[in-house]
XYZ file of C-alpha atoms in Angstrom:
493
model
C -25.038 27.343 -26.642
C -21.435 26.162 -26.792
C -22.034 23.496 -24.165
C -25.080 22.280 -26.019
C -23.500 22.189 -29.303
C -19.945 20.760 -28.440
C -20.495 18.645 -25.394
C -19.675 15.435 -27.141
C -16.638 16.899 -29.113
C -13.818 14.287 -29.046
C -11.250 15.659 -31.343
C -9.031 18.701 -31.107
C -10.172 21.510 -33.482
C -8.160 23.444 -35.914
C -9.337 26.604 -34.079
C -7.120 27.679 -31.137
C -9.891 29.866 -29.668
C -12.300 26.987 -29.747
C -9.806 24.634 -28.107
C -9.197 26.912 -25.330
C -12.802 27.565 -24.663
C -13.379 23.776 -24.629
C -10.622 23.207 -22.158
C -11.886 25.935 -19.839
C -15.363 24.380 -20.048
C -14.003 20.990 -19.164
C -11.969 22.298 -16.227
C -14.824 24.585 -15.026
C -12.665 27.645 -15.962
C -10.428 26.864 -13.031
C -8.307 29.649 -11.610
C -4.984 27.571 -11.921
C -5.381 27.072 -15.542
C -2.639 29.078 -17.191
C -3.083 30.117 -20.863
C -0.339 32.040 -22.776
C -1.323 33.273 -26.208
C 1.324 33.822 -28.824
C 1.665 34.712 -32.510
C 3.939 32.486 -34.500
C 5.512 34.567 -37.400
C 2.848 35.022 -40.161
C 1.480 31.551 -39.417
C -1.210 32.603 -36.839
C -2.341 32.179 -33.290
C -0.846 29.707 -30.788
C -1.246 28.851 -27.095
C 0.699 27.259 -24.297
C -1.559 25.814 -21.707
C -0.686 24.391 -18.335
C -1.913 23.861 -14.851
C -0.064 25.875 -12.064
C 1.424 23.885 -9.270
C 1.932 20.531 -10.911
C 4.297 21.643 -13.627
C 7.978 22.067 -13.449
C 8.087 25.880 -13.908
C 11.866 25.968 -14.420
C 11.598 23.224 -17.106
C 8.599 24.833 -18.751
C 10.411 28.292 -19.004
C 13.782 26.839 -20.146
C 12.711 23.931 -22.386
C 9.412 25.060 -23.803
C 8.653 28.681 -23.612
C 12.089 30.131 -24.210
C 12.727 27.948 -27.419
C 9.279 28.935 -28.842
C 9.874 32.614 -28.181
C 13.314 32.406 -29.888
C 11.571 30.565 -32.702
C 9.080 33.419 -33.104
C 11.664 36.015 -32.855
C 13.701 34.473 -35.808
C 10.576 34.448 -37.977
C 11.516 31.358 -39.853
C 9.933 30.810 -43.247
C 8.150 27.539 -42.406
C 5.387 25.982 -44.247
C 2.243 25.910 -42.072
C 1.856 22.134 -42.590
C 5.274 21.437 -41.084
C 4.687 23.733 -38.045
C 3.972 21.131 -35.242
C 6.855 18.994 -36.351
C 9.174 22.136 -36.294
C 7.952 22.921 -32.767
C 8.625 19.458 -31.439
C 12.132 19.741 -32.769
C 12.965 22.927 -30.788
C 11.360 21.963 -27.458
C 13.973 20.178 -25.373
C 11.959 18.085 -22.961
C 12.479 14.202 -22.647
C 8.800 13.315 -23.317
C 6.826 14.921 -26.258
C 4.009 13.678 -28.428
C 1.212 14.774 -30.567
C -2.397 13.984 -29.755
C -5.750 14.819 -31.302
C -8.063 12.984 -28.921
C -9.638 15.298 -26.132
C -9.820 12.735 -23.281
C -6.030 11.994 -23.768
C -5.160 15.688 -23.938
C -7.119 16.564 -20.766
C -5.575 13.550 -18.946
C -2.093 14.748 -19.801
C -2.938 18.284 -18.879
C -4.239 17.141 -15.508
C -1.175 15.019 -15.067
C 1.196 18.079 -15.123
C 2.070 18.182 -18.891
C 2.012 21.213 -20.904
C -0.347 21.552 -24.096
C 0.641 23.583 -27.016
C -1.973 24.547 -29.524
C -1.404 25.919 -32.926
C -4.008 27.626 -35.258
C -4.990 25.476 -38.241
C -3.547 22.258 -36.955
C -6.190 19.816 -35.238
C -3.672 18.247 -32.880
C -2.128 19.163 -29.602
C 1.550 19.032 -28.744
C 2.118 17.464 -25.318
C 5.347 18.420 -23.583
C 6.362 16.469 -20.499
C 6.833 18.963 -17.759
C 5.163 17.068 -14.817
C 6.437 17.763 -11.358
C 4.508 16.356 -8.423
C 5.326 17.870 -5.145
C 6.426 15.152 -2.687
C 8.407 14.864 0.621
C 12.070 13.707 0.647
C 13.084 10.069 1.241
C 12.919 9.286 5.025
C 13.303 6.312 7.270
C 10.073 4.106 7.284
C 7.962 4.637 10.287
C 6.020 1.260 10.519
C 8.781 -1.225 9.689
C 11.771 0.075 11.591
C 15.025 -1.962 11.807
C 18.187 -1.564 13.831
C 20.494 -2.960 11.053
C 19.596 -2.481 7.459
C 18.635 0.270 4.925
C 16.902 3.342 6.314
C 15.301 4.697 3.101
C 11.485 4.350 2.602
C 9.036 4.961 -0.086
C 7.446 8.325 -0.625
C 4.170 9.408 -2.211
C 5.759 9.892 -5.589
C 5.374 6.870 -8.001
C 8.518 7.707 -9.919
C 10.610 8.064 -6.785
C 9.470 4.738 -5.570
C 10.248 2.941 -8.899
C 13.698 4.503 -8.814
C 14.267 3.184 -5.406
C 13.512 -0.340 -6.637
C 15.654 0.200 -9.881
C 18.649 1.238 -7.710
C 18.567 -2.127 -5.983
C 17.581 -4.386 -8.968
C 19.837 -3.145 -11.925
C 18.665 -5.993 -14.235
C 17.098 -5.855 -17.498
C 14.599 -8.544 -16.455
C 12.832 -6.097 -14.163
C 9.526 -5.303 -15.745
C 7.520 -2.098 -14.847
C 4.050 -1.567 -16.427
C 2.030 1.457 -15.573
C -1.770 1.897 -15.821
C -4.432 3.980 -14.471
C -7.316 3.121 -12.156
C -10.128 5.092 -10.576
C -12.719 6.638 -12.963
C -12.418 10.037 -11.176
C -8.944 10.192 -9.714
C -7.322 8.342 -12.597
C -4.549 7.279 -10.325
C -1.277 6.051 -11.753
C -0.459 2.469 -10.723
C 2.710 0.549 -11.330
C 3.026 -3.192 -11.580
C 6.482 -4.657 -11.160
C 7.785 -8.161 -11.536
C 10.794 -10.062 -12.721
C 10.524 -11.531 -16.152
C 11.637 -15.208 -16.109
C 11.206 -15.450 -12.240
C 7.596 -14.454 -11.578
C 5.034 -16.951 -12.494
C 3.451 -15.918 -15.932
C 0.000 -17.143 -14.861
C 0.033 -15.107 -11.701
C 1.361 -12.020 -13.479
C -1.453 -12.320 -16.034
C -4.098 -12.784 -13.361
C -2.892 -9.686 -11.506
C -2.815 -7.512 -14.511
C -6.458 -8.769 -15.340
C -7.743 -7.957 -11.876
C -6.158 -4.450 -11.884
C -7.622 -3.695 -15.350
C -11.150 -4.572 -14.082
C -11.039 -2.200 -11.091
C -14.113 -0.051 -11.408
C -14.336 2.383 -8.580
C -14.234 6.248 -8.417
C -11.070 6.796 -6.449
C -7.699 5.187 -5.684
C -6.209 6.955 -2.675
C -4.276 4.129 -0.949
C -3.208 0.535 -1.398
C -6.156 -0.793 0.404
C -8.529 0.412 -2.311
C -6.739 -1.860 -4.766
C -6.322 -4.732 -2.229
C -10.026 -4.899 -1.525
C -10.827 -4.604 -5.239
C -8.615 -7.459 -6.397
C -8.103 -9.874 -3.501
C -9.522 -13.391 -3.660
C -11.771 -13.297 -0.580
C -13.139 -10.001 0.718
C -14.936 -11.521 3.769
C -11.690 -12.544 5.641
C -10.145 -10.603 8.522
C -6.551 -11.774 7.495
C -4.529 -9.759 5.179
C -4.130 -11.452 1.754
C -1.548 -9.059 0.366
C 1.555 -7.891 2.211
C 2.025 -4.059 2.623
C 5.411 -2.510 2.899
C 7.032 0.974 2.744
C 10.498 -0.487 2.509
C 12.098 -0.711 -0.954
C 14.479 -3.454 0.298
C 11.547 -5.570 1.290
C 9.766 -5.076 -2.049
C 13.074 -5.875 -3.793
C 13.560 -9.010 -2.007
C 10.120 -10.160 -2.835
C 10.491 -9.372 -6.429
C 13.590 -11.436 -6.542
C 11.577 -14.371 -5.029
C 9.020 -14.209 -7.859
C 6.410 -11.889 -6.238
C 4.677 -9.003 -7.787
C 4.591 -5.468 -6.429
C 1.954 -2.854 -6.910
C 2.966 0.735 -6.392
C 0.357 3.553 -6.261
C 0.841 7.278 -6.709
C -0.076 9.124 -3.553
C 0.908 6.469 -0.889
C 4.264 5.382 0.583
C 3.114 1.835 0.737
C 3.547 -0.960 -1.898
C 1.483 -4.036 -2.156
C 3.316 -7.430 -2.444
C 1.462 -10.365 -3.877
C 0.906 -13.199 -3.525
C 1.312 -13.257 0.323
C 1.607 -16.115 2.699
C 0.528 -15.961 6.373
C 3.951 -16.776 7.593
C 5.485 -13.857 5.801
C 3.653 -11.328 8.174
C 5.930 -12.580 11.081
C 9.124 -12.180 9.056
C 11.041 -8.844 9.724
C 13.552 -7.453 7.022
C 16.036 -7.552 9.881
C 15.916 -11.467 9.939
C 18.065 -11.304 6.797
C 20.523 -8.625 8.111
C 21.438 -10.683 11.284
C 22.803 -14.087 12.217
C 20.400 -16.705 11.304
C 20.204 -18.251 14.727
C 19.427 -14.907 16.386
C 16.772 -14.367 13.504
C 15.215 -17.700 14.133
C 14.891 -17.092 17.833
C 13.364 -13.698 17.423
C 10.957 -15.003 14.784
C 9.756 -17.731 17.307
C 9.243 -14.915 19.682
C 6.994 -13.055 17.266
C 4.947 -16.065 16.449
C 4.505 -16.830 20.244
C 3.527 -13.182 20.783
C 0.861 -13.487 18.117
C -0.700 -16.443 19.940
C -0.369 -14.630 23.277
C -2.164 -11.796 21.829
C -5.027 -13.967 20.565
C -5.397 -16.407 23.373
C -4.143 -15.071 26.842
C -7.226 -13.257 27.630
C -9.518 -16.126 26.449
C -7.499 -18.839 28.333
C -7.571 -16.731 31.559
C -11.330 -16.384 31.281
C -11.844 -19.982 30.511
C -9.736 -21.026 33.545
C -11.422 -18.623 36.001
C -14.997 -19.375 34.962
C -15.088 -23.011 33.682
C -11.941 -25.023 34.572
C -10.911 -24.264 38.176
C -9.525 -27.695 38.556
C -6.653 -26.781 36.154
C -5.491 -23.906 38.219
C -2.934 -24.679 41.076
C -4.727 -24.401 44.472
C -2.449 -21.695 45.771
C -2.903 -19.595 42.652
C -6.627 -20.211 42.740
C -6.909 -18.898 46.312
C -4.914 -15.722 45.284
C -7.143 -15.196 42.340
C -10.389 -15.663 44.246
C -9.098 -13.236 46.986
C -8.481 -10.609 44.273
C -11.996 -11.075 42.816
C -13.831 -10.989 46.108
C -14.221 -7.193 45.875
C -15.030 -7.130 42.077
C -18.807 -6.625 41.571
C -18.729 -7.734 37.891
C -18.550 -11.181 36.285
C -15.073 -12.038 34.875
C -16.095 -11.374 31.229
C -17.372 -8.104 32.087
C -14.162 -6.856 33.811
C -12.085 -8.410 31.088
C -14.097 -6.688 28.191
C -13.849 -3.399 30.228
C -10.095 -3.474 30.478
C -9.728 -4.815 26.849
C -11.809 -1.962 25.419
C -10.055 0.585 27.718
C -6.628 -0.569 26.365
C -7.880 -0.337 22.850
C -9.146 3.247 23.353
C -5.798 4.215 24.871
C -4.003 2.565 21.980
C -6.140 4.513 19.493
C -5.689 7.812 21.527
C -1.995 7.391 21.443
C -1.954 7.087 17.458
C -4.209 10.155 17.108
C -2.449 12.386 19.609
C 0.344 14.802 18.623
C 3.448 12.658 18.111
C 5.354 14.390 20.877
C 2.928 13.352 23.622
C 1.138 10.494 22.173
C 3.371 7.627 23.466
C 3.532 9.382 26.995
C -0.287 9.709 27.249
C -0.784 5.989 26.241
C 1.743 4.553 28.627
C 0.879 6.803 31.594
C -2.702 6.680 30.821
C -2.581 2.730 30.940
C -0.537 2.645 34.223
C -2.833 5.203 35.916
C -6.057 3.569 34.552
C -4.946 0.054 35.553
C -3.755 1.065 39.098
C -6.976 3.111 39.761
C -9.227 0.383 38.407
C -7.743 -2.186 40.810
C -7.892 0.177 43.748
C -11.504 1.193 43.204
C -12.444 -2.565 42.804
C -13.745 -2.350 39.333
C -11.268 -5.166 38.165
C -8.793 -7.517 39.740
C -5.102 -7.278 39.369
C -4.724 -10.394 37.461
C -7.089 -8.893 34.694
C -4.748 -5.852 34.394
C -1.591 -8.123 33.959
C -3.320 -10.320 31.357
C -4.637 -7.340 29.289
C -1.328 -5.601 29.548
C 0.513 -8.720 28.399
C -1.717 -8.969 25.393
C -1.265 -5.400 24.539
C 2.563 -5.526 24.707
C 2.746 -8.695 22.704
C 1.172 -6.956 19.794
C 4.003 -4.574 19.371
C 6.520 -7.345 18.610
C 4.725 -8.092 15.382
C 6.526 -6.390 12.397
C 3.376 -6.022 10.197
C 0.412 -3.906 11.519
C -2.132 -5.800 9.313
C -1.537 -9.101 11.054
C -1.840 -7.191 14.370
C -5.282 -5.876 13.514
C -6.392 -9.513 12.565
C -5.112 -10.697 15.958
C -7.006 -7.842 17.747
C -10.304 -8.780 16.094
C -9.931 -12.510 16.670
C -9.086 -11.842 20.446
C -12.601 -10.700 21.112
C -14.084 -13.842 19.370
C -12.032 -16.133 21.469
C -13.096 -14.231 24.705
C -16.777 -14.806 23.863
C -16.201 -18.431 23.005
C -14.226 -18.978 26.301
C -17.048 -17.273 28.311
C -19.593 -19.471 26.687
C -18.080 -22.982 26.959
C -14.483 -22.582 28.092
C -11.622 -24.540 26.520
C -14.233 -26.307 24.258
C -15.134 -22.904 22.757
C -11.537 -21.922 22.238
C -10.772 -25.125 20.493
C -13.719 -25.032 18.300
C -12.896 -21.432 17.158
C -9.346 -22.440 16.645
C -10.436 -25.240 14.314
C -12.621 -22.874 12.479
C -9.948 -20.560 11.948
C -7.408 -23.164 10.791
C -9.956 -24.403 8.161
C -10.518 -20.939 7.095
C -6.716 -20.313 6.566
C -6.406 -23.649 4.579
C -9.243 -22.351 2.241
C -7.735 -18.877 1.678
C -5.828 -18.116 -1.406
C -3.734 -15.119 -2.480
C -3.885 -14.621 -6.233
C -4.502 -18.399 -6.434
C -1.541 -19.364 -4.150
C -2.410 -21.307 -0.928
C -2.298 -18.700 1.912
C -1.311 -21.316 4.600
C 1.578 -22.703 2.701
C 4.108 -24.141 3.322
C 1.997 -25.808 6.034
C -1.081 -26.488 4.131
C -0.148 -27.785 1.374
C 3.060 -28.983 2.882
C 6.063 -27.781 0.993
C 9.195 -29.159 2.698
C 11.514 -27.123 0.645
C 9.803 -23.851 1.764
C 9.900 -24.792 5.512
C 13.549 -23.559 5.785
C 12.353 -20.069 5.893
C 9.095 -20.323 7.797
C 8.987 -20.885 11.574
C 12.840 -20.496 11.616
C 15.379 -19.089 9.189
C 18.114 -21.426 8.027
C 21.601 -20.175 7.049
C 22.095 -18.476 3.612
C 23.497 -21.657 1.859
C 20.092 -23.229 2.551
C 17.973 -20.449 0.986
C 19.510 -20.755 -2.460
C 16.195 -21.967 -3.903
C 13.244 -19.590 -4.525
C 9.830 -20.547 -2.910
C 7.945 -22.901 -5.023
C 4.452 -21.147 -4.667
C 5.362 -18.194 -6.769
C 7.999 -19.617 -9.030
C 7.900 -22.598 -11.123
C 10.567 -22.115 -13.788
C 13.546 -20.215 -12.315
C 14.001 -21.767 -8.789
C 17.600 -20.956 -8.035
C 18.663 -17.527 -6.548
């Protein structure tokens, strides 16, 4: 009867008993819903309601419950119409407000706040007692550096924002919070620098986030897939980082950061392809060393994509390009192999991918040992058994090792996927297939945009002023101007 009559009730009632019943109905009479009934002087019934486990119990006791109990004990002669205002005056929490809309009350209760209901008053007092359990700040696991800050984001949105605030102590830092996910109602923070970030890009990002219409937001990838320009590309259009120093540096360049409750990774947008080869350590070391290492990373990316395909093209279609002595050696190795070159190459590539995945899923203490020892044993056994040639093992191992030099795992995954496309193209028409696929990828990269900014910049379109921090990194005096793609008004650091 209650459900049928009040299922569409949107306003807080004057009856505390009715309000409690409504809350219990909304939460399915959950076992972690705590209701403390009180009698305030001669003014009637009141209730203090919270959800156990997500509130700060100490703050709830010291700043909410104790002052109210002291108020009741004093039995002040307060007019009933002023009682909510009087209660808000004695509660000593940083955040307090009055609400009479049920959806907002329920959202705050589920967020960790305490709800205070008073008989005869059609409004709820919301006291900020939120406390989300999270791990302590630790060193990032995916973007490690030898020299540089060692703190990383956690799963707590407030903690992550504080890490940014501690680095950018400037009144131009803007932090706007919203919620997304119709079921999870996840808190999302949008950060940018007023006067540095492009206003049109900021407006576009806010618009896209506001239009997210999915049930749950559990990680940055949920937001990325919902707001990115092209959902049919293998390349990551947004940069993902768990390092506060990386996010801070990008904010100062005019980028926008999206931080999500429940994940230690932040999205940085817009992103350019060249940024995925830049390590935070590039800016903490000598620029000559940094430039050399960046070239190594870019070269490793191409080795990861092309090495297997080039070997396959040479061994199957372009024998004349191989020196005679090397050709004789390769043919002698392949003499005992019963499979075509593409089959043995695919067998080894897939075997190494399985070992890589197994190393990630295994317990941390034995995972690296299993993947390394497994690869050595598997490669040696495969050669001795005659399944594959020794050259194939060397090529596949080189491609696997080269992927570990890249600082961002998202670009590694893109290279892994493209490698198999190049292998099939090389098996079909050799170098012609590799060149054809390469041209298609370059055209695709030139067509991509990240929140309206060309993804392949500063190479297409060419921006000479931004080339100083692309393939190589120039010295600090040359980096005084911000990138032009994300900043049009305030260009000087």
